[in-house]
mmCIF file of C-alpha atoms and ligand atoms in Angstrom:
data_model
loop_
_atom_site.group_PDB
_atom_site.id
_atom_site.type_symbol
_atom_site.label_atom_id
_atom_site.label_comp_id
_atom_site.label_asym_id
_atom_site.label_seq_id
_atom_site.Cartn_x
_atom_site.Cartn_y
_atom_site.Cartn_z
ATOM 1 C CA UNK A 535 -0.001 0.010 -0.002
ATOM 2 C CA UNK A 536 1.397 3.419 -0.916
ATOM 3 C CA UNK A 537 1.086 5.830 1.967
ATOM 4 C CA UNK A 538 0.409 9.534 1.479
ATOM 5 C CA UNK A 539 2.171 11.815 3.939
ATOM 6 C CA UNK A 540 0.732 15.027 5.359
ATOM 7 C CA UNK A 541 3.882 16.961 6.248
ATOM 8 C CA UNK A 542 3.669 19.775 8.801
ATOM 9 C CA UNK A 543 6.963 21.695 8.757
ATOM 10 C CA UNK A 544 8.257 24.578 10.848
ATOM 11 C CA UNK A 545 10.716 26.067 8.366
ATOM 12 C CA UNK A 546 12.044 28.456 11.059
ATOM 13 C CA UNK A 547 13.056 25.670 13.442
ATOM 14 C CA UNK A 548 16.734 25.092 14.125
ATOM 15 C CA UNK A 549 17.589 28.478 12.555
ATOM 16 C CA UNK A 550 16.963 27.220 9.029
ATOM 17 C CA UNK A 551 17.581 23.500 9.626
ATOM 18 C CA UNK A 552 13.823 22.951 9.291
ATOM 19 C CA UNK A 553 13.796 24.558 5.827
ATOM 20 C CA UNK A 554 16.796 22.553 4.634
ATOM 21 C CA UNK A 555 15.397 19.219 5.894
ATOM 22 C CA UNK A 556 11.904 19.948 4.544
ATOM 23 C CA UNK A 557 13.314 20.693 1.057
ATOM 24 C CA UNK A 558 15.359 17.517 1.106
ATOM 25 C CA UNK A 559 12.404 15.394 2.278
ATOM 26 C CA UNK A 560 10.396 16.923 -0.593
ATOM 27 C CA UNK A 561 13.146 15.811 -3.027
ATOM 28 C CA UNK A 562 13.515 12.290 -1.520
ATOM 29 C CA UNK A 563 9.747 11.611 -1.557
ATOM 30 C CA UNK A 564 9.413 12.910 -5.116
ATOM 31 C CA UNK A 565 12.244 10.649 -6.201
ATOM 32 C CA UNK A 566 10.588 7.611 -4.600
ATOM 33 C CA UNK A 567 7.171 8.593 -6.018
ATOM 34 C CA UNK A 568 5.682 8.773 -2.500
ATOM 35 C CA UNK A 569 2.687 11.119 -2.480
ATOM 36 C CA UNK A 570 2.563 13.942 0.062
ATOM 37 C CA UNK A 571 0.882 17.237 0.946
ATOM 38 C CA UNK A 572 2.949 19.965 2.467
ATOM 39 C CA UNK A 573 1.835 22.426 5.178
ATOM 40 C CA UNK A 574 4.060 25.185 6.471
ATOM 41 C CA UNK A 575 3.483 26.539 10.008
ATOM 42 C CA UNK A 576 2.828 30.258 9.826
ATOM 43 C CA UNK A 577 2.717 31.382 13.435
ATOM 44 C CA UNK A 578 3.159 30.133 16.999
ATOM 45 C CA UNK A 579 0.697 27.351 17.916
ATOM 46 C CA UNK A 580 -0.394 26.934 14.272
ATOM 47 C CA UNK A 581 0.667 23.275 14.459
ATOM 48 C CA UNK A 582 -2.064 22.619 17.076
ATOM 49 C CA UNK A 583 -4.945 23.558 14.755
ATOM 50 C CA UNK A 584 -3.251 22.217 11.613
ATOM 51 C CA UNK A 585 -2.777 18.726 13.037
ATOM 52 C CA UNK A 586 -6.332 18.628 14.402
ATOM 53 C CA UNK A 587 -7.790 19.484 10.991
ATOM 54 C CA UNK A 588 -5.588 16.943 9.195
ATOM 55 C CA UNK A 589 -6.029 14.186 11.796
ATOM 56 C CA UNK A 590 -9.847 14.471 11.725
ATOM 57 C CA UNK A 591 -9.858 13.781 7.972
ATOM 58 C CA UNK A 592 -6.998 11.256 7.839
ATOM 59 C CA UNK A 593 -7.651 8.217 5.630
ATOM 60 C CA UNK A 594 -6.406 4.676 6.245
ATOM 61 C CA UNK A 595 -3.510 5.053 3.790
ATOM 62 C CA UNK A 596 -2.360 8.436 5.098
ATOM 63 C CA UNK A 597 0.129 9.424 7.816
ATOM 64 C CA UNK A 598 1.229 12.670 9.437
ATOM 65 C CA UNK A 599 4.909 13.711 9.489
ATOM 66 C CA UNK A 600 6.154 16.613 11.659
ATOM 67 C CA UNK A 601 9.382 18.461 10.800
ATOM 68 C CA UNK A 602 10.642 20.864 13.466
ATOM 69 C CA UNK A 603 12.102 21.142 16.928
ATOM 70 C CA UNK A 604 10.820 20.194 20.378
ATOM 71 C CA UNK A 605 8.395 23.150 20.297
ATOM 72 C CA UNK A 606 6.731 21.990 17.068
ATOM 73 C CA UNK A 607 6.399 18.378 18.210
ATOM 74 C CA UNK A 608 5.058 19.657 21.550
ATOM 75 C CA UNK A 609 2.328 21.555 19.676
ATOM 76 C CA UNK A 610 1.515 18.520 17.487
ATOM 77 C CA UNK A 611 1.086 16.254 20.516
ATOM 78 C CA UNK A 612 -0.904 18.990 22.297
ATOM 79 C CA UNK A 613 -3.287 19.120 19.308
ATOM 80 C CA UNK A 614 -3.821 15.370 19.311
ATOM 81 C CA UNK A 615 -4.246 14.965 23.093
ATOM 82 C CA UNK A 616 -6.478 18.078 23.404
ATOM 83 C CA UNK A 617 -8.829 16.703 20.734
ATOM 84 C CA UNK A 618 -8.527 13.127 22.014
ATOM 85 C CA UNK A 619 -7.242 11.952 18.623
ATOM 86 C CA UNK A 620 -5.259 8.706 19.014
ATOM 87 C CA UNK A 621 -3.470 9.035 15.680
ATOM 88 C CA UNK A 622 0.269 8.211 15.348
ATOM 89 C CA UNK A 623 2.696 10.820 14.054
ATOM 90 C CA UNK A 624 6.130 10.560 12.480
ATOM 91 C CA UNK A 625 8.768 13.090 13.518
ATOM 92 C CA UNK A 626 11.943 14.423 11.921
ATOM 93 C CA UNK A 627 13.917 16.510 14.444
ATOM 94 C CA UNK A 628 15.009 19.834 12.947
ATOM 95 C CA UNK A 629 15.300 22.065 15.996
ATOM 96 C CA UNK A 630 18.043 23.752 17.928
ATOM 97 C CA UNK A 631 17.915 21.566 21.010
ATOM 98 C CA UNK A 632 16.174 18.364 19.846
ATOM 99 C CA UNK A 633 16.095 17.039 23.409
ATOM 100 C CA UNK A 634 13.066 14.860 22.794
ATOM 101 C CA UNK A 635 14.732 13.048 19.842
ATOM 102 C CA UNK A 636 17.887 12.582 21.915
ATOM 103 C CA UNK A 637 15.888 11.144 24.836
ATOM 104 C CA UNK A 638 14.429 8.330 22.731
ATOM 105 C CA UNK A 639 17.747 7.609 20.960
ATOM 106 C CA UNK A 640 16.714 8.882 17.535
ATOM 107 C CA UNK A 641 19.554 9.164 15.025
ATOM 108 C CA UNK A 642 20.866 12.700 14.520
ATOM 109 C CA UNK A 643 20.931 12.036 10.749
ATOM 110 C CA UNK A 644 17.535 12.959 9.376
ATOM 111 C CA UNK A 645 17.952 10.724 6.328
ATOM 112 C CA UNK A 646 18.350 7.694 8.625
ATOM 113 C CA UNK A 647 15.252 8.741 10.609
ATOM 114 C CA UNK A 648 13.257 9.263 7.385
ATOM 115 C CA UNK A 649 14.264 5.836 6.099
ATOM 116 C CA UNK A 650 12.985 4.227 9.313
ATOM 117 C CA UNK A 651 9.741 6.247 9.149
ATOM 118 C CA UNK A 652 9.057 5.129 5.582
ATOM 119 C CA UNK A 653 9.554 1.491 6.611
ATOM 120 C CA UNK A 654 7.653 1.663 9.918
ATOM 121 C CA UNK A 655 4.759 -0.783 10.105
ATOM 122 C CA UNK A 656 3.629 -0.263 13.680
ATOM 123 C CA UNK A 657 3.777 2.811 15.892
ATOM 124 C CA UNK A 658 5.561 2.958 19.288
ATOM 125 C CA UNK A 659 3.896 4.272 22.434
ATOM 126 C CA UNK A 660 5.842 7.243 23.843
ATOM 127 C CA UNK A 661 5.230 8.591 27.340
ATOM 128 C CA UNK A 662 4.733 12.279 27.953
ATOM 129 C CA UNK A 663 2.939 14.105 30.756
ATOM 130 C CA UNK A 664 -0.034 16.348 31.372
ATOM 131 C CA UNK A 665 0.313 19.265 33.813
ATOM 132 C CA UNK A 666 -2.646 21.028 35.335
ATOM 133 C CA UNK A 667 -3.239 23.944 37.714
ATOM 134 C CA UNK A 668 -6.982 23.730 38.378
ATOM 135 C CA UNK A 669 -7.239 27.057 40.171
ATOM 136 C CA UNK A 670 -5.469 29.051 37.477
ATOM 137 C CA UNK A 671 -7.109 27.010 34.714
ATOM 138 C CA UNK A 672 -3.741 26.231 33.115
ATOM 139 C CA UNK A 673 -3.250 22.859 31.422
ATOM 140 C CA UNK A 674 -0.913 21.369 28.870
ATOM 141 C CA UNK A 675 1.386 18.551 27.874
ATOM 142 C CA UNK A 676 5.134 18.118 28.252
ATOM 143 C CA UNK A 677 7.513 15.893 26.302
ATOM 144 C CA UNK A 678 10.740 16.856 28.058
ATOM 145 C CA UNK A 679 10.327 18.847 31.251
ATOM 146 C CA UNK A 680 8.445 21.571 33.039
ATOM 147 C CA UNK A 681 10.695 23.735 35.171
ATOM 148 C CA UNK A 682 10.099 26.675 37.477
ATOM 149 C CA UNK A 683 12.738 29.146 38.599
ATOM 150 C CA UNK A 684 16.205 29.451 37.140
ATOM 151 C CA UNK A 685 15.629 27.281 34.057
ATOM 152 C CA UNK A 686 12.437 29.228 33.285
ATOM 153 C CA UNK A 687 14.538 32.400 33.481
ATOM 154 C CA UNK A 688 17.134 30.986 31.080
ATOM 155 C CA UNK A 689 14.418 30.237 28.534
ATOM 156 C CA UNK A 690 12.951 33.753 28.988
ATOM 157 C CA UNK A 691 16.352 35.292 28.297
ATOM 158 C CA UNK A 692 16.915 33.064 25.277
ATOM 159 C CA UNK A 693 13.566 33.913 23.748
ATOM 160 C CA UNK A 694 14.411 37.612 24.156
ATOM 161 C CA UNK A 695 17.739 37.080 22.400
ATOM 162 C CA UNK A 696 16.552 35.200 19.394
ATOM 163 C CA UNK A 697 19.360 36.488 17.174
ATOM 164 C CA UNK A 698 22.099 35.154 19.456
ATOM 165 C CA UNK A 699 20.386 31.774 19.500
ATOM 166 C CA UNK A 700 20.327 31.809 15.721
ATOM 167 C CA UNK A 701 24.022 32.631 15.370
ATOM 168 C CA UNK A 702 25.262 30.085 17.918
ATOM 169 C CA UNK A 703 23.014 27.418 16.517
ATOM 170 C CA UNK A 704 24.299 28.042 13.007
ATOM 171 C CA UNK A 705 27.849 27.195 14.140
ATOM 172 C CA UNK A 706 26.728 24.127 16.072
ATOM 173 C CA UNK A 707 27.146 25.484 19.591
ATOM 174 C CA UNK A 708 23.672 24.673 20.895
ATOM 175 C CA UNK A 709 24.792 23.919 24.463
ATOM 176 C CA UNK A 710 26.689 27.185 24.600
ATOM 177 C CA UNK A 711 23.462 29.020 23.799
ATOM 178 C CA UNK A 712 22.027 27.853 27.107
ATOM 179 C CA UNK A 713 25.243 28.144 29.095
ATOM 180 C CA UNK A 714 25.819 31.726 27.956
ATOM 181 C CA UNK A 715 22.430 32.734 29.375
ATOM 182 C CA UNK A 716 23.172 31.195 32.737
ATOM 183 C CA UNK A 717 25.189 34.041 34.206
ATOM 184 C CA UNK A 718 22.564 36.655 33.277
ATOM 185 C CA UNK A 719 19.779 34.430 34.624
ATOM 186 C CA UNK A 720 21.780 33.911 37.823
ATOM 187 C CA UNK A 721 22.132 37.632 38.449
ATOM 188 C CA UNK A 722 18.340 38.068 38.291
ATOM 189 C CA UNK A 723 17.516 34.862 40.138
ATOM 190 C CA UNK A 724 14.649 34.642 42.586
ATOM 191 C CA UNK A 725 14.378 31.789 45.026
ATOM 192 C CA UNK A 726 11.229 30.397 46.566
ATOM 193 C CA UNK A 727 9.709 27.853 48.961
ATOM 194 C CA UNK A 728 8.166 24.697 47.536
ATOM 195 C CA UNK A 729 5.870 21.863 48.487
ATOM 196 C CA UNK A 730 6.265 18.689 46.456
ATOM 197 C CA UNK A 731 4.098 15.575 46.707
ATOM 198 C CA UNK A 732 5.252 12.338 45.102
ATOM 199 C CA UNK A 733 3.001 9.269 45.317
ATOM 200 C CA UNK A 734 1.312 10.572 48.451
ATOM 201 C CA UNK A 735 4.388 11.741 50.346
ATOM 202 C CA UNK A 736 4.926 15.496 50.801
ATOM 203 C CA UNK A 737 8.287 17.272 51.006
ATOM 204 C CA UNK A 738 8.769 20.968 51.695
ATOM 205 C CA UNK A 739 11.894 23.039 51.198
ATOM 206 C CA UNK A 740 12.965 26.679 50.974
ATOM 207 C CA UNK A 741 15.491 28.833 49.064
ATOM 208 C CA UNK A 742 14.950 26.792 45.889
ATOM 209 C CA UNK A 743 16.559 27.816 42.612
ATOM 210 C CA UNK A 744 14.906 25.273 40.286
ATOM 211 C CA UNK A 745 12.070 22.807 40.724
ATOM 212 C CA UNK A 746 10.894 20.775 37.804
ATOM 213 C CA UNK A 747 9.245 17.619 36.527
ATOM 214 C CA UNK A 748 11.504 15.609 34.221
ATOM 215 C CA UNK A 749 10.401 12.999 31.673
ATOM 216 C CA UNK A 750 14.022 12.209 30.648
ATOM 217 C CA UNK A 751 17.552 13.477 31.441
ATOM 218 C CA UNK A 752 17.983 16.329 28.948
ATOM 219 C CA UNK A 753 17.551 20.098 29.012
ATOM 220 C CA UNK A 754 18.914 22.825 26.757
ATOM 221 C CA UNK A 755 20.176 20.825 23.790
ATOM 222 C CA UNK A 756 21.783 17.795 25.373
ATOM 223 C CA UNK A 757 22.644 19.047 28.873
ATOM 224 C CA UNK A 758 22.151 15.911 31.000
ATOM 225 C CA UNK A 759 20.654 17.643 33.996
ATOM 226 C CA UNK A 760 18.896 14.568 35.449
ATOM 227 C CA UNK A 761 20.979 11.532 34.393
ATOM 228 C CA UNK A 762 18.832 9.117 36.415
ATOM 229 C CA UNK A 763 15.668 9.874 34.447
ATOM 230 C CA UNK A 764 14.738 7.712 31.506
ATOM 231 C CA UNK A 765 12.093 8.108 28.841
ATOM 232 C CA UNK A 766 9.250 5.581 28.771
ATOM 233 C CA UNK A 767 9.894 4.172 32.277
ATOM 234 C CA UNK A 768 6.337 4.803 33.533
ATOM 235 C CA UNK A 769 7.357 7.550 35.960
ATOM 236 C CA UNK A 770 8.417 11.168 36.200
ATOM 237 C CA UNK A 771 11.035 12.733 38.442
ATOM 238 C CA UNK A 772 10.954 15.923 40.450
ATOM 239 C CA UNK A 773 14.307 17.629 40.384
ATOM 240 C CA UNK A 774 15.108 20.310 42.952
ATOM 241 C CA UNK A 775 18.198 22.524 43.033
ATOM 242 C CA UNK A 776 18.842 24.764 46.036
ATOM 243 C CA UNK A 777 20.231 28.272 45.854
ATOM 244 C CA UNK A 778 24.025 28.614 45.966
ATOM 245 C CA UNK A 779 26.818 31.127 45.392
ATOM 246 C CA UNK A 780 28.091 31.627 41.815
ATOM 247 C CA UNK A 781 31.408 29.701 42.268
ATOM 248 C CA UNK A 782 29.384 26.723 43.552
ATOM 249 C CA UNK A 783 27.077 26.969 40.543
ATOM 250 C CA UNK A 784 30.102 26.862 38.220
ATOM 251 C CA UNK A 785 31.392 23.737 40.032
ATOM 252 C CA UNK A 786 27.979 22.118 39.809
ATOM 253 C CA UNK A 787 27.661 22.897 36.098
ATOM 254 C CA UNK A 788 31.116 21.462 35.428
ATOM 255 C CA UNK A 789 29.933 18.221 37.006
ATOM 256 C CA UNK A 790 26.687 18.323 34.993
ATOM 257 C CA UNK A 791 28.690 18.650 31.782
ATOM 258 C CA UNK A 792 31.363 16.085 32.622
ATOM 259 C CA UNK A 793 30.835 13.267 35.132
ATOM 260 C CA UNK A 794 27.186 13.714 36.088
ATOM 261 C CA UNK A 795 28.313 13.615 39.741
ATOM 262 C CA UNK A 796 26.233 16.739 40.505
ATOM 263 C CA UNK A 797 23.516 14.299 41.562
ATOM 264 C CA UNK A 798 25.502 13.700 44.787
ATOM 265 C CA UNK A 799 25.704 17.430 45.560
ATOM 266 C CA UNK A 800 23.955 18.724 48.690
ATOM 267 C CA UNK A 801 22.249 21.256 46.421
ATOM 268 C CA UNK A 802 20.615 18.614 44.215
ATOM 269 C CA UNK A 803 17.653 16.439 45.123
ATOM 270 C CA UNK A 804 15.575 14.094 43.036
ATOM 271 C CA UNK A 805 12.423 12.099 43.786
ATOM 272 C CA UNK A 806 10.686 9.951 41.213
ATOM 273 C CA UNK A 807 7.170 8.551 41.065
ATOM 274 C CA UNK A 808 3.942 8.337 39.155
ATOM 275 C CA UNK A 809 1.721 10.936 40.794
ATOM 276 C CA UNK A 810 3.395 14.278 41.281
ATOM 277 C CA UNK A 811 2.325 17.686 42.521
ATOM 278 C CA UNK A 812 4.587 20.724 42.704
ATOM 279 C CA UNK A 813 3.617 24.006 44.365
ATOM 280 C CA UNK A 814 5.831 27.071 44.300
ATOM 281 C CA UNK A 815 5.065 29.649 46.982
ATOM 282 C CA UNK A 816 6.077 32.711 44.895
ATOM 283 C CA UNK A 817 5.790 33.636 41.231
ATOM 284 C CA UNK A 818 8.530 31.996 39.188
ATOM 285 C CA UNK A 819 9.581 32.046 35.513
ATOM 286 C CA UNK A 820 8.304 28.785 34.057
ATOM 287 C CA UNK A 821 9.211 26.734 30.977
ATOM 288 C CA UNK A 822 7.716 23.688 29.304
ATOM 289 C CA UNK A 823 9.796 21.934 26.642
ATOM 290 C CA UNK A 824 11.868 25.066 26.169
ATOM 291 C CA UNK A 825 8.949 27.504 25.709
ATOM 292 C CA UNK A 826 7.919 30.023 28.361
ATOM 293 C CA UNK A 827 4.658 29.884 30.310
ATOM 294 C CA UNK A 828 3.341 33.031 32.028
ATOM 295 C CA UNK A 829 5.277 33.700 35.246
ATOM 296 C CA UNK A 830 3.055 32.693 38.193
ATOM 297 C CA UNK A 831 2.940 30.860 41.553
ATOM 298 C CA UNK A 832 1.712 27.586 40.085
ATOM 299 C CA UNK A 833 0.402 24.527 41.893
ATOM 300 C CA UNK A 834 0.725 21.850 39.264
ATOM 301 C CA UNK A 835 -0.478 18.276 39.293
ATOM 302 C CA UNK A 836 1.261 15.960 36.837
ATOM 303 C CA UNK A 837 0.068 12.711 35.321
ATOM 304 C CA UNK A 838 1.574 10.419 32.712
ATOM 305 C CA UNK A 839 0.076 10.413 29.227
ATOM 306 C CA UNK A 840 1.220 8.994 25.891
ATOM 307 C CA UNK A 841 1.150 9.374 22.130
ATOM 308 C CA UNK A 842 1.994 7.102 19.192
ATOM 309 C CA UNK A 843 5.095 7.573 17.061
ATOM 310 C CA UNK A 844 6.039 6.022 13.701
ATOM 311 C CA UNK A 845 9.764 5.304 13.956
HETATM 312 N N1 LIG B 164 6.071 30.601 11.020
HETATM 313 C C1 LIG B 164 6.383 30.733 12.297
HETATM 314 N N2 LIG B 164 6.764 31.937 12.783
HETATM 315 C C2 LIG B 164 7.113 32.083 14.080
HETATM 316 N N3 LIG B 164 7.099 31.101 14.994
HETATM 317 C C3 LIG B 164 6.756 29.887 14.562
HETATM 318 C C4 LIG B 164 6.377 29.631 13.207
HETATM 319 N N4 LIG B 164 6.080 28.330 13.088
HETATM 320 C C5 LIG B 164 6.235 27.768 14.309
HETATM 321 N N5 LIG B 164 6.635 28.705 15.207
HETATM 322 C C6 LIG B 164 6.974 28.531 16.622
HETATM 323 O O1 LIG B 164 8.378 28.307 16.732
HETATM 324 C C7 LIG B 164 8.618 27.768 18.026
HETATM 325 C C8 LIG B 164 9.944 27.066 18.083
HETATM 326 O O2 LIG B 164 9.965 26.016 17.178
HETATM 327 P P1 LIG B 164 10.774 24.674 17.405
HETATM 328 O O3 LIG B 164 10.847 24.334 18.844
HETATM 329 O O4 LIG B 164 10.217 23.678 16.484
HETATM 330 O O5 LIG B 164 12.245 25.048 16.903
HETATM 331 P P2 LIG B 164 13.549 25.318 17.773
HETATM 332 O O6 LIG B 164 13.251 26.259 18.867
HETATM 333 O O7 LIG B 164 14.600 25.689 16.788
HETATM 334 O O8 LIG B 164 13.897 23.848 18.305
HETATM 335 P P3 LIG B 164 14.114 23.247 19.795
HETATM 336 O O9 LIG B 164 12.879 23.545 20.584
HETATM 337 O O10 LIG B 164 14.327 21.764 19.577
HETATM 338 O O11 LIG B 164 15.310 23.946 20.308
HETATM 339 C C9 LIG B 164 7.416 26.892 18.293
HETATM 340 O O12 LIG B 164 6.964 27.095 19.614
HETATM 341 C C10 LIG B 164 6.354 27.335 17.266
HETATM 342 O O13 LIG B 164 5.155 27.766 17.893
#
């Protein structure tokens, strides 16, 4: 059976990587006489409505392929879960960070990934999470992580400095993009008290720099911030990092980037489980999958969810 592909591509992802990959996919499919329809995302969140429209009309011999970064895949999965559409998607990573693709061991060569997609005969179940603050009426999905505090601040700074991100990404220094923002985020840091509940047990702490729910180890384009997390292991982890002086932060970051021994630091704490709630007692910059949420004093409940991936 010949399959027709509905390709949703964010041509701006990965500072032009999305455009290059999309053009090449176009060429490869043409060459193999594989039919496809091409849709280009035109604004933020466009992928959510696009995928819902396509998925609702999808025929038996048709599949959806997403080309973009973590943000684009995040929107695609949001669209499907929001509309309760249990339709598998294929995904070609073309972003700056590509932490989701890294977490599930996808090849970094898009031609290899495309080959596997074209041969795939059954989809794989991939775990993600749903976060919800009932009182503030805020709800969404996460593929990688949701973090409040310092990491939320880093993402805010990066989104304000889009040009820098573009330049560093173009020369392949994705990790540096995040690391360069750390000192400015640190200067403006705010710390807060937290209450965390994991599988019925509550922990409180104060002077917290970062608290977040992790679905796998990576943040910021391959920074292995929570090496003990694993994708698809039927649980999430809460990661907490306490406030510290700048020299200690540098030491901790060196460990993050080298041995991973930061997990033994007195500043680092991790608790894993299935049912998680995180409450921050002051407003904090917040990020989900590398995109900012409005700064607020959230009380989030997390639950595991899943989607289907052709790979
Ligand atoms: N035409 C567009 N103009 C502006 N923004 C867009 C457009 N299409 C998509 N977007 C937005 O771009 C954001 C970033 O895209 P994406 O995450 O795919 O790329 P990236 O940031 O380069 O990759 P990564 O998240 O892996 O680092 C998404 O949140 C999406 O809403």
